[in-house]
């Protein structure tokens, strides 16, 4: 794929009688079930919400970006997890996310260098496609776990 | 819930050996499977991606916001679907969404007013929490289907 090319993505959301939307995207068999979260009037517990989907997009994109960069640096990723925590508040009369914090946890293997790992973690933060689409700040608080001493 | 209160959301993404992340959020049993989409190097087909999750958040939020406003206007929503189409391109050396288009389709019942319906569609666009978190423009191209003539 050329770097200058633009890519297109598409989803379709259909509202059910139970106020839960079913969302599908071409080429993916699995469908999402999404509703207003319980903190809002008529919200529904136990299903994904646009709020948690947005955070999933950020966390998932962070991990994907890390993998792409790790590949370039010839860095084998053994264990990587990433929490995302977001705050929603009213800004100028409208709800929006005001802040998102990413907590990636990377576990190194014996021969891996912490400085290289930190460099990739920071680059992934800078190049995350979804974060770069957001208006609110996305902070990163990384954790690097060293292999247990022999 | 007071309008001034801030809300917190949280997800956790864990990378599997197959380069697919499993994402969970508290209180929801169902987990998401997410990977780099096939357009990118080492991408995987057939699973959700951060790109399609972001669009799902936008489309789902639009529908939820419509429902909340419809409730205020005492407008019974019989059928509502919403497609979201997004364009990703390189901006200043980094990938990001450059544009998102929403295509809500609302079907009216016999007694419903098209002007009221359009007002709610437009307000939902303006107050969508996820759209208001994005840096890129989110355009709306609505369609109102009138009930078939008797």
CSV table of C-alpha atoms in Angstrom, one decimal:
chain,number,residue,atom,x,y,z
A,1,UNK,CA,0.0,0.0,0.0
A,2,UNK,CA,1.4,3.4,-0.9
A,3,UNK,CA,1.7,5.9,2.0
A,4,UNK,CA,-0.1,8.5,0.0
A,5,UNK,CA,-3.2,6.4,-0.7
A,6,UNK,CA,-6.4,7.0,1.2
A,7,UNK,CA,-8.3,4.1,2.8
A,8,UNK,CA,-12.0,3.7,3.3
A,9,UNK,CA,-13.8,2.0,6.2
A,10,UNK,CA,-17.5,1.4,6.6
A,11,UNK,CA,-20.0,0.1,9.2
A,12,UNK,CA,-23.8,-0.1,9.5
A,13,UNK,CA,-25.7,0.3,12.7
A,14,UNK,CA,-29.3,-1.0,12.9
A,15,UNK,CA,-31.5,-0.1,15.9
A,16,UNK,CA,-33.5,-3.0,17.5
A,17,UNK,CA,-36.8,-2.8,19.4
A,18,UNK,CA,-34.8,-3.3,22.6
A,19,UNK,CA,-32.9,-0.1,22.1
A,20,UNK,CA,-29.8,-2.1,21.3
A,21,UNK,CA,-28.0,-1.4,18.0
A,22,UNK,CA,-26.5,-4.2,16.0
A,23,UNK,CA,-23.4,-3.0,14.1
A,24,UNK,CA,-21.8,-4.8,11.2
A,25,UNK,CA,-18.9,-4.2,8.9
A,26,UNK,CA,-18.1,-5.8,5.5
A,27,UNK,CA,-16.0,-8.9,5.6
A,28,UNK,CA,-16.5,-9.5,9.4
A,29,UNK,CA,-19.0,-12.1,10.4
A,30,UNK,CA,-19.1,-11.1,14.0
A,31,UNK,CA,-21.6,-8.2,14.9
A,32,UNK,CA,-21.4,-5.8,17.8
A,33,UNK,CA,-24.2,-5.0,20.2
A,34,UNK,CA,-24.2,-1.5,21.4
A,35,UNK,CA,-26.4,0.6,23.6
A,36,UNK,CA,-26.5,3.8,25.7
A,37,UNK,CA,-24.5,3.1,28.9
A,38,UNK,CA,-26.4,2.9,32.2
A,39,UNK,CA,-25.1,6.3,33.5
A,40,UNK,CA,-27.4,8.0,31.0
A,41,UNK,CA,-31.2,8.0,31.0
A,42,UNK,CA,-32.7,4.8,29.6
A,43,UNK,CA,-29.2,3.3,29.5
A,44,UNK,CA,-28.6,-0.5,29.3
A,45,UNK,CA,-26.1,-2.4,31.4
A,46,UNK,CA,-24.1,-5.4,30.2
A,47,UNK,CA,-23.5,-4.3,26.6
A,48,UNK,CA,-20.8,-2.3,24.8
A,49,UNK,CA,-21.4,1.4,24.5
A,50,UNK,CA,-20.0,4.0,22.0
A,51,UNK,CA,-17.9,5.3,24.9
A,52,UNK,CA,-16.3,1.9,25.5
A,53,UNK,CA,-16.0,1.2,21.8
A,54,UNK,CA,-14.1,4.5,21.3
A,55,UNK,CA,-11.7,3.5,24.1
A,56,UNK,CA,-11.3,0.0,22.5
A,57,UNK,CA,-10.4,1.7,19.2
A,58,UNK,CA,-7.7,3.7,21.0
A,59,UNK,CA,-6.3,0.8,22.9
A,60,UNK,CA,-6.5,-1.6,19.9
A,61,UNK,CA,-4.8,1.0,17.7
A,62,UNK,CA,-2.1,1.5,20.2
A,63,UNK,CA,-1.3,-2.2,20.2
A,64,UNK,CA,-1.4,-2.5,16.4
A,65,UNK,CA,0.9,0.5,16.0
A,66,UNK,CA,3.3,-1.0,18.5
A,67,UNK,CA,3.3,-4.3,16.6
A,68,UNK,CA,4.0,-2.5,13.3
A,69,UNK,CA,6.9,-0.5,14.8
A,70,UNK,CA,8.3,-3.5,16.7
A,71,UNK,CA,8.4,-5.3,13.4
A,72,UNK,CA,10.5,-2.5,11.9
A,73,UNK,CA,12.9,-2.6,14.9
A,74,UNK,CA,13.1,-6.4,14.7
A,75,UNK,CA,11.7,-6.5,18.2
A,76,UNK,CA,9.8,-9.6,19.1
A,77,UNK,CA,6.7,-8.7,21.2
A,78,UNK,CA,6.1,-11.5,23.7
A,79,UNK,CA,3.5,-9.9,26.0
A,80,UNK,CA,1.7,-6.6,25.6
A,81,UNK,CA,-1.5,-5.4,27.2
A,82,UNK,CA,-3.0,-1.9,27.2
A,83,UNK,CA,-5.7,-0.4,29.4
A,84,UNK,CA,-7.5,2.8,28.3
A,85,UNK,CA,-9.3,5.0,30.7
A,86,UNK,CA,-11.4,7.9,29.5
A,87,UNK,CA,-13.2,10.8,31.1
A,88,UNK,CA,-16.4,12.2,29.7
A,89,UNK,CA,-17.7,15.6,30.7
A,90,UNK,CA,-19.8,18.5,29.4
A,91,UNK,CA,-17.7,20.9,27.4
A,92,UNK,CA,-19.4,24.1,26.0
A,93,UNK,CA,-22.8,22.5,26.6
A,94,UNK,CA,-22.0,19.2,24.9
A,95,UNK,CA,-20.7,15.9,26.2
A,96,UNK,CA,-17.3,14.8,24.9
A,97,UNK,CA,-14.3,12.9,26.1
A,98,UNK,CA,-12.0,15.4,27.8
A,99,UNK,CA,-9.1,13.1,28.5
A,100,UNK,CA,-7.9,9.5,27.7
A,101,UNK,CA,-5.1,7.7,29.5
A,102,UNK,CA,-3.3,4.7,28.0
A,103,UNK,CA,-1.6,2.2,30.3
A,104,UNK,CA,0.5,-0.2,28.1
A,105,UNK,CA,2.3,-3.0,29.9
A,106,UNK,CA,5.1,-4.6,28.0
A,107,UNK,CA,7.0,-7.7,29.2
A,108,UNK,CA,10.5,-8.0,28.0
A,109,UNK,CA,12.4,-11.2,27.3
A,110,UNK,CA,16.0,-11.8,28.6
A,111,UNK,CA,17.8,-10.4,25.7
A,112,UNK,CA,15.6,-7.4,25.1
A,113,UNK,CA,16.8,-3.8,25.7
A,114,UNK,CA,14.6,-1.5,27.9
A,115,UNK,CA,15.7,1.6,26.0
A,116,UNK,CA,14.7,0.1,22.6
A,117,UNK,CA,11.4,-1.0,24.2
A,118,UNK,CA,10.6,2.5,25.6
A,119,UNK,CA,11.4,4.0,22.2
A,120,UNK,CA,8.9,1.8,20.5
A,121,UNK,CA,6.2,2.4,23.2
A,122,UNK,CA,6.7,6.2,22.7
A,123,UNK,CA,6.6,6.0,18.9
A,124,UNK,CA,3.4,3.9,19.1
A,125,UNK,CA,1.8,6.6,21.2
A,126,UNK,CA,2.9,9.3,18.6
A,127,UNK,CA,1.7,7.4,15.5
A,128,UNK,CA,-1.5,5.8,16.8
A,129,UNK,CA,-4.0,6.5,14.0
A,130,UNK,CA,-7.1,6.7,16.3
A,131,UNK,CA,-5.4,8.9,18.9
A,132,UNK,CA,-4.3,11.2,16.1
A,133,UNK,CA,-8.0,11.5,15.1
A,134,UNK,CA,-9.1,12.7,18.6
A,135,UNK,CA,-9.5,16.2,19.8
A,136,UNK,CA,-8.8,15.4,23.5
A,137,UNK,CA,-5.4,14.7,24.9
A,138,UNK,CA,-4.3,11.0,25.0
A,139,UNK,CA,-1.7,10.5,27.7
A,140,UNK,CA,0.5,7.4,28.0
A,141,UNK,CA,1.7,5.8,31.3
A,142,UNK,CA,3.8,2.9,30.2
A,143,UNK,CA,5.1,0.0,32.3
A,144,UNK,CA,8.0,-2.2,31.2
A,145,UNK,CA,8.3,-5.5,33.1
A,146,UNK,CA,11.7,-7.0,33.1
A,147,UNK,CA,12.2,-10.8,32.9
A,148,UNK,CA,12.4,-12.3,36.4
A,149,UNK,CA,16.1,-12.7,37.5
A,150,UNK,CA,17.4,-16.2,37.0
B,1,UNK,CA,-27.0,12.2,36.8
B,2,UNK,CA,-26.0,15.8,37.0
B,3,UNK,CA,-24.9,17.5,33.8
B,4,UNK,CA,-21.7,18.8,35.5
B,5,UNK,CA,-20.6,15.4,36.7
B,6,UNK,CA,-17.7,13.7,34.8
B,7,UNK,CA,-18.0,10.0,33.8
B,8,UNK,CA,-15.2,7.4,33.6
B,9,UNK,CA,-14.9,4.5,31.1
B,10,UNK,CA,-12.4,1.7,31.0
B,11,UNK,CA,-11.3,-1.1,28.7
B,12,UNK,CA,-8.4,-3.5,28.6
B,13,UNK,CA,-6.8,-4.9,25.5
B,14,UNK,CA,-4.6,-8.1,25.7
B,15,UNK,CA,-2.5,-9.2,22.7
B,16,UNK,CA,-2.7,-12.8,21.7
B,17,UNK,CA,0.0,-14.9,20.0
B,18,UNK,CA,-2.1,-14.7,16.8
B,19,UNK,CA,-1.7,-10.8,16.7
B,20,UNK,CA,-5.3,-10.5,17.6
B,21,UNK,CA,-6.2,-8.4,20.7
B,22,UNK,CA,-9.0,-9.4,23.0
B,23,UNK,CA,-10.7,-6.3,24.5
B,24,UNK,CA,-12.8,-6.4,27.6
B,25,UNK,CA,-14.7,-3.8,29.7
B,26,UNK,CA,-16.1,-4.1,33.2
B,27,UNK,CA,-19.7,-5.3,33.4
B,28,UNK,CA,-19.8,-6.6,29.9
B,29,UNK,CA,-19.4,-10.3,29.4
B,30,UNK,CA,-18.8,-10.2,25.6
B,31,UNK,CA,-15.2,-9.5,24.5
B,32,UNK,CA,-14.1,-7.9,21.3
B,33,UNK,CA,-11.5,-9.4,18.9
B,34,UNK,CA,-9.5,-6.7,17.2
B,35,UNK,CA,-6.5,-6.7,14.8
B,36,UNK,CA,-4.7,-4.6,12.2
B,37,UNK,CA,-6.9,-4.5,9.1
B,38,UNK,CA,-5.7,-6.2,5.9
B,39,UNK,CA,-4.7,-3.0,4.1
B,40,UNK,CA,-1.8,-2.6,6.4
B,41,UNK,CA,1.3,-4.9,6.6
B,42,UNK,CA,0.6,-8.1,8.6
B,43,UNK,CA,-3.0,-7.1,8.7
B,44,UNK,CA,-5.7,-9.8,9.4
B,45,UNK,CA,-9.0,-10.1,7.5
B,46,UNK,CA,-12.3,-11.1,9.1
B,47,UNK,CA,-11.9,-9.3,12.4
B,48,UNK,CA,-12.8,-5.9,13.7
B,49,UNK,CA,-10.1,-3.2,13.5
B,50,UNK,CA,-9.6,0.0,15.5
B,51,UNK,CA,-10.7,1.8,12.3
B,52,UNK,CA,-14.1,0.0,12.2
B,53,UNK,CA,-14.5,0.2,16.0
B,54,UNK,CA,-14.0,4.0,15.8
B,55,UNK,CA,-16.7,4.2,13.1
B,56,UNK,CA,-19.0,1.9,15.2
B,57,UNK,CA,-18.5,4.3,18.1
B,58,UNK,CA,-19.6,7.2,16.0
B,59,UNK,CA,-22.6,5.4,14.4
B,60,UNK,CA,-23.7,3.9,17.7
B,61,UNK,CA,-23.4,7.3,19.5
B,62,UNK,CA,-25.4,9.0,16.8
B,63,UNK,CA,-28.2,6.5,17.2
B,64,UNK,CA,-28.1,6.7,21.1
B,65,UNK,CA,-28.2,10.5,20.9
B,66,UNK,CA,-31.1,10.4,18.5
B,67,UNK,CA,-33.0,8.1,20.9
B,68,UNK,CA,-32.3,10.5,23.9
B,69,UNK,CA,-33.5,13.5,21.9
B,70,UNK,CA,-36.5,11.6,20.5
B,71,UNK,CA,-37.5,10.8,24.0
B,72,UNK,CA,-37.5,14.5,24.9
B,73,UNK,CA,-39.6,15.4,21.9
B,74,UNK,CA,-42.0,12.5,22.6
B,75,UNK,CA,-41.1,11.1,19.2
B,76,UNK,CA,-41.4,7.3,18.9
B,77,UNK,CA,-38.6,5.9,16.9
B,78,UNK,CA,-39.8,3.0,14.8
B,79,UNK,CA,-36.9,2.3,12.5
B,80,UNK,CA,-33.5,3.9,12.5
B,81,UNK,CA,-30.3,2.7,10.9
B,82,UNK,CA,-27.0,4.6,10.4
B,83,UNK,CA,-24.1,3.9,8.2
B,84,UNK,CA,-20.7,5.5,8.9
B,85,UNK,CA,-18.0,5.7,6.2
B,86,UNK,CA,-14.6,7.0,7.1
B,87,UNK,CA,-11.5,8.0,5.1
B,88,UNK,CA,-8.0,7.5,6.5
B,89,UNK,CA,-5.0,9.2,5.0
B,90,UNK,CA,-1.6,10.4,6.0
B,91,UNK,CA,-1.7,13.9,7.5
B,92,UNK,CA,1.6,15.6,8.4
B,93,UNK,CA,3.4,12.3,8.3
B,94,UNK,CA,0.9,10.4,10.4
B,95,UNK,CA,-2.2,8.3,9.6
B,96,UNK,CA,-5.5,9.7,10.8
B,97,UNK,CA,-9.2,9.8,9.8
B,98,UNK,CA,-9.6,12.9,7.6
B,99,UNK,CA,-13.4,12.6,7.2
B,100,UNK,CA,-16.3,10.7,8.4
B,101,UNK,CA,-19.8,10.6,6.8
B,102,UNK,CA,-22.9,9.5,8.6
B,103,UNK,CA,-25.9,8.2,6.7
B,104,UNK,CA,-28.9,7.9,9.1
B,105,UNK,CA,-32.1,6.5,7.6
B,106,UNK,CA,-35.2,7.2,9.6
B,107,UNK,CA,-38.6,5.7,8.8
B,108,UNK,CA,-41.6,7.7,9.9
B,109,UNK,CA,-45.0,6.3,10.9
B,110,UNK,CA,-48.3,7.8,9.6
B,111,UNK,CA,-48.7,10.5,12.2
B,112,UNK,CA,-45.1,11.7,12.4
B,113,UNK,CA,-44.0,15.1,11.2
B,114,UNK,CA,-41.0,15.3,8.8
B,115,UNK,CA,-39.9,18.7,10.1
B,116,UNK,CA,-39.8,17.4,13.7
B,117,UNK,CA,-37.9,14.3,12.5
B,118,UNK,CA,-35.3,16.4,10.7
B,119,UNK,CA,-34.9,18.6,13.7
B,120,UNK,CA,-34.0,15.6,15.9
B,121,UNK,CA,-31.7,14.1,13.2
B,122,UNK,CA,-29.8,17.4,13.1
B,123,UNK,CA,-29.7,17.8,16.8
B,124,UNK,CA,-28.3,14.3,17.2
B,125,UNK,CA,-25.6,15.2,14.8
B,126,UNK,CA,-24.7,18.3,16.8
B,127,UNK,CA,-24.8,16.6,20.2
B,128,UNK,CA,-23.1,13.2,19.4
B,129,UNK,CA,-20.6,12.7,22.2
B,130,UNK,CA,-18.2,10.7,20.1
B,131,UNK,CA,-18.3,13.0,17.0
B,132,UNK,CA,-17.6,15.9,19.4
B,133,UNK,CA,-14.4,14.1,20.5
B,134,UNK,CA,-13.1,13.9,17.0
B,135,UNK,CA,-10.7,16.2,15.2
B,136,UNK,CA,-11.9,15.4,11.7
B,137,UNK,CA,-15.2,16.7,10.2
B,138,UNK,CA,-18.2,14.4,10.6
B,139,UNK,CA,-20.8,15.1,7.9
B,140,UNK,CA,-24.4,14.0,8.0
B,141,UNK,CA,-26.4,12.9,5.0
B,142,UNK,CA,-29.8,11.9,6.4
B,143,UNK,CA,-32.7,10.1,4.7
B,144,UNK,CA,-36.2,10.3,5.9
B,145,UNK,CA,-38.5,7.5,4.6
B,146,UNK,CA,-42.2,8.4,4.6
B,147,UNK,CA,-44.8,5.7,5.3
B,148,UNK,CA,-46.1,4.1,2.1
B,149,UNK,CA,-49.3,5.9,0.9
B,150,UNK,CA,-52.4,3.9,1.9
